[in-house]
Amino acid sequence: AEDMYRRVLQEDPFDTDALNNYALLLQNVRHAYTEAKDLLDRALKVAPEDLATLNNLAVLHEDCLLDPDGAERMYRRALEVGPEDVTSLCNYAGFLRKTREDEAGAEALIDKARGVDRAMADRLIQAHEEADGEDGTEGGSMRKVPSDGPAASEATFLY
């Protein structure tokens, strides 16, 4: 997979999908966080309002770089770009709940997300809880992404 992303980026160094997906591979498989951040920064320069890139950068800052302020900047920026984006709302809610211990702020974002698309918001909230071990499972730092169904195409950058 890594060779494929390199080839795609040699042909089109501005392919934001390839930049994001390669960054996720580096982050989640190789744990090469600096390289992943470089790719995501490059994607952001190409498409500064790309919600996938903003969310991926936020998760990288939060989970891998242990930079909650950087994560919050990216989550807020994602919501400036897409104030009704269910994934961004749920991602930021998870961050507020887990990192900032701001239950009221998290609930407000979850309510807003449910007002936009209740089914998707509920799926994302469930995935957050499973990833964080709140459902009684082991959880872990690697986020679970739906592999099929309506959320799959929208949740490639799940928190």
XYZ file of C-alpha atoms in Angstrom:
159
model
C 0.000 0.000 0.000
C 2.816 2.367 0.859
C 4.407 1.924 -2.573
C 1.050 2.602 -4.209
C 0.634 5.901 -2.338
C 4.172 6.934 -3.249
C 3.475 6.222 -6.932
C 0.220 8.177 -6.858
C 1.957 11.113 -5.177
C 4.796 11.018 -7.702
C 2.208 11.388 -10.461
C 0.114 13.948 -8.578
C 1.791 15.428 -5.492
C -1.417 17.364 -4.736
C -3.782 14.367 -4.501
C -5.386 15.079 -1.118
C -6.968 11.630 -0.879
C -3.593 9.967 -1.350
C -1.930 12.394 1.064
C -4.562 11.684 3.728
C -4.604 7.928 3.250
C -0.823 7.649 3.184
C -0.660 9.786 6.339
C -3.127 7.461 8.061
C -1.034 4.459 7.066
C 2.103 6.114 8.441
C 0.279 7.114 11.621
C -1.562 3.888 12.390
C 0.780 1.235 11.010
C 4.307 2.636 11.097
C 3.736 5.113 13.942
C 5.693 7.639 11.882
C 3.890 10.643 13.306
C 6.187 13.377 11.999
C 5.964 12.019 8.449
C 2.188 11.704 8.777
C 1.926 15.297 9.980
C 4.076 16.504 7.071
C 1.737 14.819 4.579
C -1.370 16.212 6.268
C 0.150 19.696 6.376
C 0.836 19.362 2.654
C -2.766 18.280 2.030
C -4.008 21.247 4.039
C -1.969 23.647 1.893
C -3.587 22.148 -1.207
C -7.117 22.159 0.222
C -7.305 24.354 3.345
C -11.001 23.618 3.879
C -10.856 19.831 3.475
C -12.702 18.362 6.456
C -10.969 14.985 6.208
C -7.566 16.637 6.461
C -8.619 18.894 9.336
C -10.066 15.978 11.284
C -7.073 13.755 10.540
C -4.722 16.484 11.774
C -6.816 16.959 14.903
C -6.695 13.240 15.713
C -2.953 13.117 15.042
C -2.382 16.055 17.401
C -4.645 14.567 20.042
C -3.675 10.901 20.015
C -0.152 10.746 18.661
C 1.560 14.077 19.166
C -0.126 14.558 22.548
C -0.849 18.166 21.658
C -4.386 18.932 22.873
C -4.151 22.612 21.960
C -3.160 21.745 18.385
C -5.986 19.210 18.247
C -8.509 21.747 19.469
C -7.348 24.301 16.890
C -7.947 21.753 14.109
C -11.354 20.677 15.488
C -12.469 24.306 15.747
C -11.218 25.022 12.249
C -13.125 21.990 10.931
C -16.304 23.348 12.521
C -15.686 26.791 11.029
C -15.513 25.167 7.606
C -18.375 22.720 8.164
C -20.468 23.839 11.134
C -23.032 21.104 10.486
C -20.601 18.324 9.600
C -21.687 15.424 11.799
C -18.248 13.810 11.889
C -16.527 17.030 12.946
C -19.183 17.681 15.587
C -18.829 14.189 17.039
C -15.040 14.267 16.865
C -14.849 17.537 18.742
C -17.446 16.309 21.245
C -15.294 13.250 21.931
C -12.272 15.475 22.428
C -14.137 17.788 24.805
C -15.429 14.846 26.810
C -12.186 12.878 26.977
C -9.502 15.556 27.039
C -11.101 18.731 28.350
C -13.624 16.942 30.613
C -16.256 19.353 29.291
C -19.396 17.229 29.406
C -21.758 20.156 28.764
C -19.830 21.260 25.689
C -19.685 17.697 24.380
C -23.424 17.184 24.876
C -24.224 20.420 23.049
C -22.185 19.253 20.034
C -23.759 15.791 20.136
C -27.243 17.343 20.244
C -26.365 19.476 17.226
C -24.975 16.444 15.359
C -28.122 14.450 16.121
C -30.201 17.341 14.799
C -28.376 17.088 11.474
C -28.284 13.274 11.106
C -29.294 11.273 14.151
C -28.401 7.842 12.740
C -24.911 8.837 11.671
C -24.286 10.750 14.907
C -25.319 7.727 16.955
C -23.003 5.451 14.919
C -20.086 7.827 15.404
C -20.770 8.238 19.122
C -20.880 4.464 19.505
C -17.568 4.156 17.628
C -16.030 6.800 19.923
C -17.189 4.919 23.000
C -15.853 1.608 21.673
C -12.513 3.194 20.750
C -12.226 4.750 24.190
C -13.271 1.555 25.962
C -16.405 3.144 27.424
C -18.557 0.262 26.221
C -16.715 -2.300 28.315
C -14.369 -3.355 25.521
C -10.651 -2.885 25.627
C -10.585 0.136 23.305
C -7.327 1.558 22.076
C -5.674 4.477 20.386
C -6.424 3.365 16.831
C -9.833 4.630 15.863
C -12.375 2.274 14.368
C -13.804 3.306 11.030
C -16.993 1.814 9.596
C -16.082 -0.347 6.603
C -19.501 -0.363 4.986
C -22.847 1.363 5.120
C -23.644 5.058 4.837
C -21.039 6.153 7.381
C -18.146 4.453 5.625
C -17.544 7.092 2.985
C -17.944 9.953 5.425
C -16.043 8.517 8.390
C -12.652 7.845 6.855
C -11.198 10.280 9.367
C -13.049 9.088 12.409
C -11.743 10.369 15.713
